[in-house]
Tab-separated table of C-alpha atoms in Angstrom:
chain	number	residue	atom	x	y	z
A	1	ASP	CA	7.120	-20.946	-9.337
A	2	VAL	CA	9.285	-20.023	-6.351
A	3	ALA	CA	10.433	-23.573	-5.600
A	4	SER	CA	11.469	-24.532	-9.137
A	5	GLY	CA	12.231	-21.116	-10.580
A	6	LYS	CA	10.146	-21.905	-13.658
A	7	ALA	CA	8.200	-19.066	-15.256
A	8	ARG	CA	5.504	-18.811	-17.917
A	9	PRO	CA	3.801	-15.792	-19.499
A	10	LEU	CA	0.304	-14.869	-18.369
A	11	THR	CA	-0.336	-11.732	-20.404
A	12	GLY	CA	0.465	-10.642	-23.934
A	13	CYS	CA	0.832	-6.913	-23.429
A	14	VAL	CA	2.407	-6.044	-26.778
A	15	ARG	CA	1.218	-2.452	-27.125
A	16	ALA	CA	0.501	-1.887	-23.467
A	17	LEU	CA	2.300	-1.693	-20.157
A	18	CYS	CA	0.927	-4.278	-17.697
A	19	THR	CA	1.987	-3.871	-14.063
A	20	ALA	CA	0.804	-3.977	-10.424
A	21	PRO	CA	-0.271	-7.659	-10.232
A	22	ALA	CA	-2.491	-8.631	-7.306
A	23	TRP	CA	-3.464	-12.208	-6.453
A	24	HIS	CA	-7.103	-12.988	-5.740
A	25	PRO	CA	-7.346	-14.706	-2.317
A	26	ASP	CA	-8.339	-18.016	-3.904
A	27	GLY	CA	-5.171	-18.053	-6.032
A	28	THR	CA	-6.964	-18.574	-9.350
A	29	ARG	CA	-6.834	-15.022	-10.715
A	30	ILE	CA	-4.523	-12.027	-10.813
A	31	ALA	CA	-5.757	-8.483	-11.231
A	32	TYR	CA	-3.405	-5.996	-12.848
A	33	GLN	CA	-3.332	-2.564	-14.432
A	34	ARG	CA	-2.988	-2.080	-18.168
A	35	GLN	CA	-1.880	1.173	-19.767
A	36	GLU	CA	-2.258	1.349	-23.530
A	37	PHE	CA	0.655	2.856	-25.491
A	38	SER	CA	-1.846	4.560	-27.772
A	39	ALA	CA	-3.093	6.742	-24.932
A	40	THR	CA	-3.037	10.483	-25.528
A	41	PRO	CA	0.298	11.986	-24.368
A	42	GLY	CA	0.001	13.477	-20.915
A	43	ASP	CA	-3.154	11.481	-20.220
A	44	ALA	CA	-1.522	8.115	-19.478
A	45	ALA	CA	-2.612	7.881	-15.840
A	46	ARG	CA	-6.279	8.390	-16.739
A	47	ALA	CA	-5.999	5.803	-19.518
A	48	THR	CA	-5.099	3.017	-17.084
A	49	ARG	CA	-7.690	0.278	-16.645
A	50	ALA	CA	-7.877	-2.773	-14.403
A	51	TRP	CA	-7.807	-6.239	-15.935
A	52	VAL	CA	-7.859	-9.762	-14.526
A	53	VAL	CA	-6.144	-12.879	-15.869
A	54	ASP	CA	-7.105	-16.495	-15.183
A	55	VAL	CA	-3.916	-18.203	-13.988
A	56	SER	CA	-4.801	-21.622	-15.401
A	57	THR	CA	-5.832	-20.468	-18.888
A	58	ALA	CA	-3.876	-17.182	-19.211
A	59	GLN	CA	-7.058	-15.541	-20.510
A	60	SER	CA	-7.473	-11.849	-19.671
A	61	ALA	CA	-10.536	-9.630	-19.473
A	62	LEU	CA	-11.460	-6.240	-18.080
A	63	LEU	CA	-12.019	-6.370	-14.339
A	64	PHE	CA	-15.244	-4.357	-14.648
A	65	ALA	CA	-17.958	-4.980	-17.218
A	66	ASP	CA	-18.164	-1.247	-17.873
A	67	ALA	CA	-15.226	-0.516	-20.194
A	68	GLN	CA	-15.483	3.194	-19.388
A	69	LEU	CA	-14.393	2.635	-15.801
A	70	LEU	CA	-10.748	3.437	-15.237
A	71	GLY	CA	-8.623	1.920	-12.491
A	72	ALA	CA	-5.029	1.424	-11.406
A	73	ASP	CA	-3.225	-0.463	-8.641
A	74	PRO	CA	-5.964	-3.089	-8.063
A	75	ALA	CA	-6.309	-4.761	-4.662
A	76	TRP	CA	-8.605	-7.577	-3.493
A	77	SER	CA	-10.038	-7.716	-0.008
A	78	PRO	CA	-8.756	-10.771	1.927
A	79	ASP	CA	-12.240	-12.336	1.861
A	80	GLY	CA	-12.547	-11.807	-1.904
A	81	ARG	CA	-15.793	-9.845	-1.564
A	82	ARG	CA	-14.400	-6.494	-2.666
A	83	VAL	CA	-11.882	-5.091	-5.093
A	84	ALA	CA	-10.406	-1.591	-5.010
A	85	VAL	CA	-8.743	0.440	-7.749
A	86	TYR	CA	-7.483	3.990	-8.023
A	87	ASP	CA	-9.528	6.049	-10.475
A	88	ALA	CA	-7.450	9.068	-11.533
A	89	ARG	CA	-10.362	10.599	-13.432
A	90	ALA	CA	-12.617	10.481	-10.379
A	91	GLY	CA	-9.793	11.527	-8.044
A	92	GLY	CA	-10.116	8.700	-5.588
A	93	ILE	CA	-10.301	5.026	-4.694
A	94	ARG	CA	-13.214	3.055	-6.102
A	95	VAL	CA	-14.167	0.119	-3.861
A	96	HIS	CA	-16.466	-2.330	-5.633
A	97	ASN	CA	-18.544	-4.913	-3.801
A	98	LEU	CA	-18.529	-8.028	-5.996
A	99	LEU	CA	-21.525	-9.562	-4.225
A	100	ASP	CA	-24.111	-6.810	-4.665
A	101	GLY	CA	-22.470	-4.687	-7.361
A	102	SER	CA	-22.359	-1.541	-5.239
A	103	SER	CA	-19.407	0.855	-5.245
A	104	VAL	CA	-18.078	3.612	-3.035
A	105	LEU	CA	-15.596	6.337	-3.978
A	106	LEU	CA	-13.080	7.517	-1.375
A	107	SER	CA	-11.490	10.868	-2.200
A	108	SER	CA	-7.701	10.570	-2.234
A	109	GLU	CA	-5.009	12.460	-4.111
A	110	PRO	CA	-1.755	10.433	-3.821
A	111	GLY	CA	-2.820	7.839	-6.415
A	112	GLU	CA	-2.588	4.785	-4.140
A	113	THR	CA	-5.346	2.226	-3.617
A	114	GLY	CA	-4.692	1.682	0.075
A	115	LEU	CA	-4.733	-1.533	2.086
A	116	PHE	CA	-7.612	-3.745	3.149
A	117	ALA	CA	-7.727	-4.913	6.752
A	118	PRO	CA	-7.601	-8.684	7.350
A	119	ASP	CA	-11.380	-8.693	7.904
A	120	GLY	CA	-11.979	-7.132	4.471
A	121	GLU	CA	-14.340	-4.571	5.994
A	122	ARG	CA	-11.880	-1.696	6.445
A	123	LEU	CA	-9.465	0.123	4.180
A	124	VAL	CA	-6.584	2.395	5.181
A	125	TYR	CA	-5.504	4.916	2.560
A	126	PRO	CA	-3.513	8.164	2.232
A	127	VAL	CA	-4.777	11.705	1.729
A	128	LEU	CA	-2.950	14.979	1.248
A	129	VAL	CA	-3.330	17.664	3.904
A	130	ARG	CA	-1.611	20.917	4.794
A	131	GLY	CA	-1.533	23.257	7.750
A	132	ALA	CA	1.517	22.367	9.802
A	133	LEU	CA	3.942	23.719	7.190
A	134	GLY	CA	2.086	26.614	5.641
A	135	GLN	CA	1.163	25.712	2.059
A	136	GLU	CA	3.268	22.538	1.867
A	137	PHE	CA	1.357	19.273	1.472
A	138	TYR	CA	2.069	16.098	3.427
A	139	ALA	CA	0.297	12.741	3.812
A	140	HIS	CA	-2.065	11.532	6.497
A	141	LEU	CA	-3.801	8.166	6.773
A	142	MET	CA	-7.567	7.670	6.700
A	143	LEU	CA	-9.548	4.613	7.768
A	144	ALA	CA	-12.751	3.733	5.936
A	145	ASP	CA	-15.188	1.284	7.514
A	146	LEU	CA	-16.912	-0.050	4.408
A	147	SER	CA	-19.784	-1.738	6.232
A	148	ALA	CA	-20.565	1.194	8.521
A	149	GLN	CA	-19.838	3.674	5.697
A	150	THR	CA	-17.695	5.860	7.935
A	151	GLU	CA	-14.283	7.482	7.550
A	152	ALA	CA	-11.864	8.658	10.240
A	153	SER	CA	-8.329	10.023	10.354
A	154	LEU	CA	-5.629	7.847	11.900
A	155	SER	CA	-3.113	10.697	11.821
A	156	GLY	CA	-5.071	13.255	13.825
A	157	GLU	CA	-6.339	16.655	12.733
A	158	PRO	CA	-5.358	17.980	9.276
A	159	ASP	CA	-2.782	20.295	10.862
A	160	ALA	CA	-1.179	17.498	12.900
A	161	PRO	CA	2.588	17.890	12.264
A	162	LEU	CA	3.385	14.492	10.782
A	163	ASP	CA	3.833	12.785	7.437
A	164	ASP	CA	2.544	9.188	7.281
A	165	GLY	CA	2.941	6.492	4.652
A	166	PHE	CA	3.810	2.869	3.857
A	167	ALA	CA	1.246	1.342	6.219
A	168	ALA	CA	0.795	-2.409	6.804
A	169	TRP	CA	-1.852	-4.222	8.864
A	170	SER	CA	-0.992	-6.555	11.706
A	171	PRO	CA	-2.444	-10.063	11.190
A	172	ASP	CA	-5.111	-9.498	13.871
A	173	GLY	CA	-6.219	-6.195	12.337
A	174	THR	CA	-5.761	-4.160	15.520
A	175	ARG	CA	-2.580	-2.287	14.596
A	176	LEU	CA	-0.759	-0.766	11.688
A	177	VAL	CA	2.961	-0.364	11.238
A	178	VAL	CA	3.646	2.921	9.458
A	179	ALA	CA	6.636	4.882	8.235
A	180	ARG	CA	6.180	8.277	9.920
A	181	ARG	CA	8.112	11.534	9.926
A	182	TYR	CA	7.217	14.132	12.532
A	183	LEU	CA	7.422	17.759	11.467
A	184	ASP	CA	7.810	19.330	14.931
A	185	GLU	CA	10.538	19.012	17.555
A	186	ARG	CA	10.535	15.228	16.960
A	187	TYR	CA	11.626	15.825	13.351
A	188	THR	CA	14.012	13.439	11.576
A	189	PRO	CA	15.124	13.801	7.948
A	190	GLY	CA	13.772	10.368	7.068
A	191	LYS	CA	10.758	8.319	8.111
A	192	GLN	CA	10.881	6.050	11.156
A	193	LEU	CA	8.720	3.041	12.037
A	194	TYR	CA	5.784	3.294	14.436
A	195	THR	CA	2.803	1.141	15.291
A	196	LEU	CA	-0.660	2.707	15.338
A	197	ASP	CA	-3.518	1.425	17.450
A	198	VAL	CA	-6.392	1.423	14.958
A	199	ALA	CA	-9.035	1.992	17.635
A	200	THR	CA	-7.347	4.958	19.316
A	201	GLY	CA	-4.787	6.249	16.816
A	202	GLU	CA	-2.110	6.048	19.515
A	203	ALA	CA	1.398	5.758	18.059
A	204	THR	CA	4.193	3.702	19.596
A	205	LEU	CA	7.784	4.022	18.423
A	206	LEU	CA	8.999	0.784	16.862
A	207	LEU	CA	12.322	1.737	15.299
A	208	VAL	CA	14.230	4.997	14.939
A	209	ASP	CA	17.616	5.757	13.377
A	210	ALA	CA	17.914	9.348	12.187
A	211	ALA	CA	20.681	8.436	9.731
A	212	TYR	CA	18.202	6.376	7.685
A	213	THR	CA	14.781	6.630	6.133
A	214	HIS	CA	12.558	3.559	6.443
A	215	ALA	CA	9.822	2.269	4.146
A	216	ALA	CA	7.732	-0.700	2.963
A	217	PRO	CA	7.171	-2.444	6.320
A	218	GLN	CA	5.460	-5.854	6.210
A	219	TRP	CA	4.224	-7.960	9.146
A	220	ASP	CA	4.805	-11.695	9.120
A	221	ALA	CA	1.852	-14.030	9.676
A	222	THR	CA	2.580	-14.330	13.426
A	223	GLY	CA	2.593	-10.583	14.072
A	224	ARG	CA	6.054	-10.745	15.608
A	225	PHE	CA	8.445	-9.868	12.782
A	226	VAL	CA	8.421	-6.819	10.505
A	227	LEU	CA	10.281	-6.700	7.201
A	228	TYR	CA	11.316	-3.247	6.000
A	229	GLN	CA	13.697	-1.414	3.739
A	230	ARG	CA	16.047	1.348	4.811
A	231	PHE	CA	18.242	3.846	3.017
A	232	ALA	CA	21.175	5.849	4.369
A	233	LEU	CA	20.571	9.565	3.906
A	234	ALA	CA	24.123	10.907	4.165
A	235	GLU	CA	25.983	8.363	2.003
A	236	ALA	CA	26.517	9.466	-1.596
A	237	ASP	CA	26.681	5.901	-2.928
A	238	ALA	CA	24.120	4.383	-0.568
A	239	GLN	CA	22.072	1.368	-1.665
A	240	PRO	CA	18.724	0.308	-0.192
A	241	GLU	CA	18.793	-2.562	2.291
A	242	VAL	CA	16.210	-5.047	3.524
A	243	TRP	CA	16.072	-5.718	7.270
A	244	VAL	CA	13.841	-7.686	9.618
A	245	LEU	CA	12.843	-6.538	13.104
A	246	ASP	CA	11.844	-8.812	15.988
A	247	THR	CA	9.182	-6.708	17.701
A	248	HIS	CA	9.416	-8.812	20.879
A	249	THR	CA	13.142	-8.311	21.450
A	250	GLY	CA	13.813	-5.170	19.409
A	251	GLU	CA	16.619	-6.957	17.528
A	252	ALA	CA	17.056	-5.959	13.880
A	253	ARG	CA	19.237	-7.769	11.359
A	254	LEU	CA	20.239	-7.261	7.748
A	255	LEU	CA	18.761	-9.662	5.191
A	256	ALA	CA	19.851	-8.243	1.843
A	257	GLN	CA	21.859	-5.356	0.437
A	258	ASN	CA	20.941	-3.437	-2.700
A	259	ALA	CA	17.368	-4.682	-2.320
A	260	PHE	CA	13.995	-3.085	-1.696
A	261	LEU	CA	10.224	-3.655	-1.372
A	262	PRO	CA	10.413	-6.885	0.671
A	263	ALA	CA	7.480	-9.267	1.024
A	264	TRP	CA	6.715	-12.467	2.914
A	265	LEU	CA	5.602	-15.576	1.068
A	266	PRO	CA	2.151	-16.682	2.313
């Protein structure tokens, strides 16, 4: 409880590692990933399954009725109709429709589930591509329209010279803020913050400071402020910092030192 600071256990993961909690939109359940300690060495990622715990009773059960289905990093759609997990065995993101029981598998290598749009009908997720740097891989972002069953790149062609990651949806679902590093003459050692128009893929510079790399951006509910973390690249004893950017004025201010992965309370 954020206001009181009181805490109570929800899971009893004695011989398992339970991580990646994700609230259901109605606030009654939390999905999480469970990795059993008895898993075969070297096969831990494929042994990860998705579970869900009832917040009021602290009772846990597998997220899917089929115990053979694997899944990590669970995420609910904002409307609660879908849930997505990363299936390492299948090599992609499994998006399950809870209303009709249907599923779709989106091929993706980085091991991340991706992010649902506010409407719950679209999912942005990373893929690995290469071409701009010979045989070196880098990440691009894909957009899946789950209702239309279509997929499109938000980063351009596979040989587009850029490395994208850490995307976050704007509250109205029209833009993404991404941490991007260009690999051409616009190159910087670390990633900078850009906004992407979801309809056109057009990128607009939001924040650049070549001395830092930026990550984990998060819009506030009004669509005006962006939380993010930054890390100095040339300082031997550097610590991560959390900043907030006013996208209307361009003013950025420090919120916390030696801190990372910021998030807004709903």
